Coordinates of C-alpha atoms in Angstrom, one line a residue:
M753 CA -45.2 -42.4 -19.0
K754 CA -41.9 -40.7 -19.3
N755 CA -43.2 -37.5 -17.5
K756 CA -44.6 -39.7 -14.7
F757 CA -41.3 -41.4 -14.3
L758 CA -39.4 -38.0 -14.1
L759 CA -41.9 -36.7 -11.6
A760 CA -41.5 -39.8 -9.4
L761 CA -37.7 -39.5 -9.6
V762 CA -37.9 -35.8 -8.6
A763 CA -40.2 -36.7 -5.7
I764 CA -37.7 -39.3 -4.5
V765 CA -34.8 -36.9 -4.7
L766 CA -36.7 -34.2 -2.8
A767 CA -37.8 -36.7 -0.2
T768 CA -34.2 -37.8 0.3
I769 CA -33.0 -34.2 0.7
L770 CA -35.9 -33.4 3.1
F771 CA -35.2 -36.6 5.1
K772 CA -31.5 -35.6 5.5
A773 CA -32.4 -32.1 6.5
V774 CA -34.9 -33.3 9.1
S775 CA -32.8 -36.1 10.4
F776 CA -29.5 -34.2 10.7
S777 CA -28.7 -33.0 14.1
P778 CA -25.7 -30.6 14.5
E779 CA -23.0 -31.6 16.9
L780 CA -19.9 -30.0 18.4
E781 CA -16.7 -31.6 17.0
S782 CA -13.1 -31.0 17.7
F783 CA -9.6 -32.2 16.8
S784 CA -6.0 -31.1 17.3
G785 CA -2.5 -31.8 16.3
P786 CA 1.1 -30.6 16.1
T787 CA 2.2 -27.7 13.8
M788 CA 4.9 -25.0 13.6
G789 CA 6.7 -26.2 16.7
T790 CA 3.5 -25.9 18.7
T791 CA -0.1 -27.3 18.5
Y792 CA -3.4 -26.5 17.0
T793 CA -7.0 -27.1 18.1
I794 CA -10.2 -26.8 16.1
K795 CA -13.7 -26.8 17.5
Y796 CA -16.7 -26.5 15.2
T797 CA -20.4 -27.2 14.8
T798 CA -21.1 -29.8 12.1
T799 CA -23.4 -29.2 9.1
A800 CA -25.3 -31.6 6.9
D801 CA -23.1 -31.2 3.9
A802 CA -19.7 -30.7 5.7
P803 CA -16.8 -33.1 5.2
S804 CA -16.4 -35.8 7.9
R805 CA -14.2 -35.1 10.9
E806 CA -11.4 -37.1 9.4
E807 CA -11.6 -35.4 6.0
L808 CA -11.7 -32.0 7.6
K809 CA -8.6 -32.8 9.7
T810 CA -6.7 -33.9 6.6
L811 CA -7.6 -30.6 4.9
V812 CA -6.5 -28.6 8.0
D813 CA -3.2 -30.6 8.4
D814 CA -2.5 -30.1 4.7
V815 CA -2.9 -26.3 4.8
L816 CA -0.8 -26.0 8.0
V817 CA 2.0 -28.1 6.4
H818 CA 1.8 -25.8 3.4
V819 CA 2.1 -22.6 5.6
N820 CA 5.1 -24.2 7.4
K821 CA 6.7 -25.0 4.1
L822 CA 6.4 -21.4 3.0
M823 CA 7.5 -19.6 6.2
S824 CA 9.5 -21.8 8.5
T825 CA 13.0 -20.6 9.4
Y826 CA 13.7 -24.1 10.8
D827 CA 13.2 -25.7 7.4
P828 CA 16.2 -25.0 5.2
S829 CA 14.1 -25.8 2.1
S830 CA 11.2 -23.5 2.9
E831 CA 10.4 -20.7 0.6
L832 CA 11.5 -18.2 3.2
S833 CA 14.8 -20.0 3.9
L834 CA 15.5 -20.1 0.2
F835 CA 15.0 -16.3 -0.1
N836 CA 17.2 -15.7 3.0
K837 CA 20.0 -17.6 1.3
Q838 CA 19.9 -15.3 -1.7
P839 CA 22.7 -12.6 -1.9
A840 CA 22.1 -8.9 -1.5
G841 CA 20.5 -7.4 -4.6
S842 CA 18.5 -10.5 -5.4
T843 CA 14.9 -10.4 -6.6
V844 CA 12.7 -13.5 -6.2
T845 CA 9.2 -14.2 -7.3
V846 CA 7.3 -15.5 -4.2
S847 CA 4.0 -17.2 -3.7
D848 CA 0.8 -15.3 -3.0
G849 CA 0.8 -16.4 0.6
M850 CA 4.4 -15.3 1.1
A851 CA 3.7 -12.0 -0.6
Y852 CA 0.7 -11.3 1.6
V853 CA 2.4 -12.1 4.9
V854 CA 5.6 -10.2 4.1
G855 CA 3.5 -7.3 2.9
E856 CA 1.6 -7.2 6.2
A857 CA 4.8 -7.5 8.2
L858 CA 6.4 -4.6 6.2
K859 CA 3.3 -2.4 6.9
I860 CA 3.6 -3.1 10.6
S861 CA 7.3 -2.4 10.5
E862 CA 6.7 0.9 8.9
L863 CA 3.8 1.8 11.2
S864 CA 5.9 1.1 14.3
A865 CA 8.9 2.9 13.0
G866 CA 11.0 -0.3 13.1
K867 CA 10.2 -1.3 16.6
Y868 CA 8.6 -4.3 14.9
D869 CA 11.0 -5.3 12.1
V870 CA 10.5 -8.2 9.8
T871 CA 14.3 -8.6 9.4
V872 CA 15.0 -9.0 13.1
G873 CA 16.1 -12.6 12.5
P874 CA 19.9 -12.1 12.9
L875 CA 19.4 -10.7 16.3
V876 CA 16.9 -13.4 17.3
N877 CA 19.4 -16.0 16.2
L878 CA 22.3 -14.3 18.0
W879 CA 20.5 -14.3 21.3
G880 CA 19.7 -18.0 20.9
F881 CA 16.0 -17.9 20.2
G882 CA 16.1 -18.9 16.5
P883 CA 16.6 -22.3 14.8
G884 CA 19.5 -24.5 15.7
K885 CA 21.2 -25.3 19.1
H886 CA 22.3 -22.3 21.1
E887 CA 23.9 -21.7 24.5
D888 CA 22.3 -19.4 27.0
K889 CA 24.9 -16.8 26.3
V890 CA 24.9 -13.0 26.3
P891 CA 26.5 -11.8 23.1
T892 CA 29.1 -9.0 23.1
D893 CA 28.4 -5.5 21.9
T894 CA 30.5 -6.2 18.9
D895 CA 28.4 -9.3 18.0
I896 CA 25.2 -7.2 18.4
A897 CA 26.5 -4.4 16.2
E898 CA 27.5 -6.9 13.5
A899 CA 24.1 -8.6 13.6
K900 CA 22.3 -5.2 13.4
E901 CA 24.1 -4.6 10.0
R902 CA 21.8 -7.3 8.7
V903 CA 18.6 -5.8 10.1
G904 CA 16.5 -3.2 8.5
Y905 CA 13.0 -3.7 7.0
H906 CA 13.7 -0.8 4.6
Y907 CA 16.2 -3.0 2.8
V908 CA 13.3 -5.3 1.7
R909 CA 11.0 -4.2 -1.1
L910 CA 7.8 -6.0 -2.3
E911 CA 6.1 -5.2 -5.6
D912 CA 3.3 -7.5 -6.4
N913 CA 5.0 -11.0 -6.0
E914 CA 8.5 -9.7 -6.5
L915 CA 10.5 -9.7 -3.3
T916 CA 13.9 -7.9 -3.3
K917 CA 16.7 -7.5 -0.7
A918 CA 19.0 -4.5 -1.1
R919 CA 21.2 -5.8 1.7
N920 CA 22.0 -9.3 3.0
V921 CA 19.1 -9.2 5.4
Y922 CA 17.4 -12.2 7.0
V923 CA 13.6 -12.1 7.0
D924 CA 11.9 -13.8 10.1
L925 CA 8.1 -14.3 10.0
S926 CA 7.9 -16.1 13.3
S927 CA 5.9 -13.3 14.8
I928 CA 3.2 -13.4 12.2
A929 CA 3.2 -16.8 10.5
K930 CA 1.0 -18.5 13.2
G931 CA -1.6 -15.8 12.7
Y932 CA -1.6 -16.5 9.0
G933 CA -1.9 -20.2 9.7
V934 CA -5.0 -19.5 11.7
D935 CA -6.5 -17.4 8.9
E936 CA -5.8 -20.1 6.4
V937 CA -7.4 -22.8 8.5
A938 CA -10.5 -20.6 9.0
R939 CA -10.7 -20.2 5.2
V940 CA -10.6 -24.0 4.8
L941 CA -13.5 -24.3 7.3
R942 CA -15.6 -21.7 5.6
K943 CA -15.0 -23.3 2.2
A944 CA -16.3 -26.5 3.7
G945 CA -19.5 -24.8 4.7
I946 CA -18.7 -24.4 8.4
Q947 CA -19.7 -21.1 9.8
N948 CA -19.5 -21.8 13.6
Y949 CA -15.9 -22.5 14.7
L950 CA -13.0 -21.7 16.9
V951 CA -9.5 -22.1 15.4
E952 CA -6.4 -21.9 17.7
V953 CA -2.8 -22.3 16.6
G954 CA -0.1 -21.7 19.3
G955 CA -2.4 -19.4 21.2
E956 CA -3.6 -17.3 18.2
L957 CA -7.3 -17.6 17.4
S958 CA -10.0 -17.0 14.9
V959 CA -13.6 -17.3 16.1
S960 CA -16.8 -17.3 14.0
G961 CA -20.5 -17.7 14.8
T962 CA -21.6 -19.4 18.1
K963 CA -21.3 -22.6 20.0
L964 CA -23.8 -25.4 19.6
D965 CA -26.3 -24.0 22.1
G966 CA -26.2 -20.6 20.4
S967 CA -24.1 -18.9 23.0
A968 CA -20.9 -17.0 22.3
W969 CA -17.5 -18.6 22.2
L970 CA -15.6 -17.6 25.4
V971 CA -11.9 -16.9 25.1
G972 CA -9.7 -16.4 28.2
V973 CA -6.8 -14.0 28.3
E974 CA -4.2 -15.9 30.3
S975 CA -2.8 -14.6 33.5
P976 CA 1.0 -14.6 33.5
A977 CA 1.0 -15.7 37.1
G978 CA -1.5 -18.5 36.8
G979 CA -0.4 -20.6 33.9
H980 CA -2.6 -22.1 31.1
N981 CA -5.6 -22.7 33.3
V982 CA -6.1 -19.2 34.9
A983 CA -7.8 -16.5 32.9
R984 CA -7.3 -12.9 33.7
R985 CA -10.2 -11.8 31.5
V986 CA -12.8 -13.7 29.5
I987 CA -13.9 -12.3 26.1
E988 CA -17.1 -13.2 24.3
A989 CA -15.8 -13.7 20.8
N990 CA -17.7 -13.6 17.5
D991 CA -16.2 -13.1 14.1
I992 CA -12.9 -11.8 15.4
A993 CA -9.3 -12.9 15.6
I994 CA -7.3 -12.7 18.8
A995 CA -3.5 -12.9 19.2
T996 CA -1.4 -12.7 22.4
S997 CA 2.3 -11.9 22.7
G998 CA 4.1 -12.4 26.0
D999 CA 7.7 -12.8 27.3
Y1000 CA 6.9 -14.7 30.4
R1001 CA 7.6 -18.2 29.0
N1002 CA 10.4 -18.0 26.4
Y1003 CA 13.5 -16.6 28.1
F1004 CA 16.8 -17.5 29.6
E1005 CA 18.6 -16.3 32.8
K1006 CA 22.3 -15.5 33.1
N1007 CA 24.0 -14.2 36.3
G1008 CA 20.7 -13.4 37.8
V1009 CA 19.5 -11.4 34.8
R1010 CA 16.4 -12.5 32.7
Y1011 CA 16.7 -12.2 28.9
S1012 CA 13.4 -12.1 27.0
H1013 CA 13.0 -13.8 23.6
T1014 CA 11.4 -10.5 22.4
I1015 CA 14.2 -8.5 20.8
D1016 CA 14.0 -4.7 20.2
P1017 CA 15.5 -4.3 16.7
T1018 CA 16.5 -0.7 17.4
T1019 CA 18.8 -1.7 20.4
G1020 CA 19.6 -5.2 19.3
K1021 CA 18.8 -6.5 22.8
P1022 CA 15.9 -8.1 24.6
I1023 CA 13.2 -5.8 26.0
T1024 CA 13.7 -4.7 29.6
H1025 CA 10.4 -3.0 30.4
R1026 CA 7.6 -4.5 32.5
L1027 CA 5.0 -5.1 29.8
V1028 CA 4.6 -8.9 29.9
S1029 CA 1.5 -9.7 27.8
V1030 CA -0.3 -8.0 25.0
T1031 CA -3.6 -9.2 23.5
V1032 CA -4.8 -7.7 20.2
I1033 CA -8.2 -8.2 18.6
D1034 CA -8.5 -7.6 14.9
A1035 CA -10.5 -8.8 11.8
N1036 CA -7.7 -11.3 10.9
A1037 CA -5.2 -13.2 12.9
T1038 CA -2.2 -12.4 10.6
R1039 CA -2.4 -8.7 11.5
A1040 CA -3.3 -9.3 15.1
D1041 CA -0.3 -11.5 15.6
G1042 CA 2.1 -8.9 14.2
L1043 CA 0.5 -6.0 16.0
A1044 CA 0.7 -7.8 19.4
T1045 CA 4.5 -8.3 18.9
A1046 CA 4.9 -4.6 17.9
I1047 CA 3.2 -3.4 21.0
T1048 CA 5.2 -5.8 23.2
V1049 CA 8.4 -4.3 21.9
L1050 CA 7.2 -0.7 22.3
G1051 CA 6.4 -1.2 26.0
P1052 CA 3.6 0.0 28.2
E1053 CA 3.5 3.7 27.6
A1054 CA 4.5 3.8 23.9
G1055 CA 2.6 0.7 23.2
L1056 CA -0.7 2.1 24.6
K1057 CA -0.2 5.3 22.6
F1058 CA 0.5 3.3 19.4
A1059 CA -2.7 1.3 19.9
Q1060 CA -4.7 4.5 20.6
D1061 CA -3.3 6.4 17.6
N1062 CA -4.0 3.5 15.2
N1063 CA -7.4 2.4 16.7
I1064 CA -6.0 -1.0 17.7
A1065 CA -8.0 -3.1 20.2
A1066 CA -5.2 -3.9 22.6
Y1067 CA -5.2 -5.3 26.2
M1068 CA -1.9 -5.1 28.1
L1069 CA -0.6 -6.6 31.4
V1070 CA 2.2 -4.8 33.1
K1071 CA 4.2 -6.3 35.9
E1072 CA 4.2 -4.4 39.2
D1073 CA 5.9 -5.1 42.5
F1074 CA 2.9 -7.1 43.6
G1075 CA 0.9 -8.6 40.7
F1076 CA 0.0 -7.1 37.4
A1077 CA -1.7 -4.0 36.3
E1078 CA -4.0 -4.0 33.2
Q1079 CA -4.3 -1.2 30.7
Y1080 CA -6.2 -1.2 27.4
S1081 CA -7.0 1.0 24.4
D1082 CA -10.4 2.5 23.8
A1083 CA -11.0 0.1 20.9
F1084 CA -10.6 -2.9 23.3
E1085 CA -13.1 -1.6 25.9
P1086 CA -16.2 -3.1 24.3
Y1087 CA -14.8 -6.6 24.9
L1088 CA -14.5 -6.1 28.6
S1089 CA -18.1 -6.7 29.5
N1090 CA -17.1 -9.9 31.5

């Protein structure tokens, strides 16, 4: 009798599982929200055992709040801000997330010979592109020289989770934190059993699997001349991260001169070349985000050489007298089928 009861119970459970599997129909879901001074958007294909849309949004919001609490320069109580307040010679034990992102930023700083510099913050702030209220004002050469005294990635050392500053430098992760946020959201989705998704935070993306109909996710590379709704190129994306850096939105003008928010740490001044947009494709958005900024600072010629030498998939738009010229590395060419 007992065995018959157990067999009946197993049959009911199996029937319930089978019914759910047969009756479930995947759907395309999406949600969005504010984060890191910008917005995020998530699109994904539902699965039978995935959390509800509301539960998933809560998980995503929580992880993005956590990333912001680690790396925001606008939050005086963030882990990064607390480190920046420490005097020269200090060593601080940082979280795994902070150690990972600072480590990636230091690698790119070294790889680019300081054209990308994780300690560029004092110069960014001096030119009015950091936290706080600033005037559209061109700093003096003396001000720039003084700020440069607090810039130098080689004054920062990371060993495991021990972060040390040899000089009173100011670490700024703005050029890489959004990419890390994208990677963390993608991790949350995968942990929830979702394999087909598109994650976007402030223009940086991670894409996995396919759309609901089995076709590839399509990602547009924005045209600087056309605004948000005009794509220069369209990429069929699958299991890649995409980051774009550009100076055509965030700038100020003074006496007829345009000053970009992208600062060259070696000169202490905004970039002046004609490279206006860089898109990088990589396995993760953290690295793609930082590399796109590095190439933007390097400029069209040196940036393309940097991408070629390091096998980086990079697509660049260079301003000409009439319109924009495109150039790209060999590693990017496979993505130009459309």
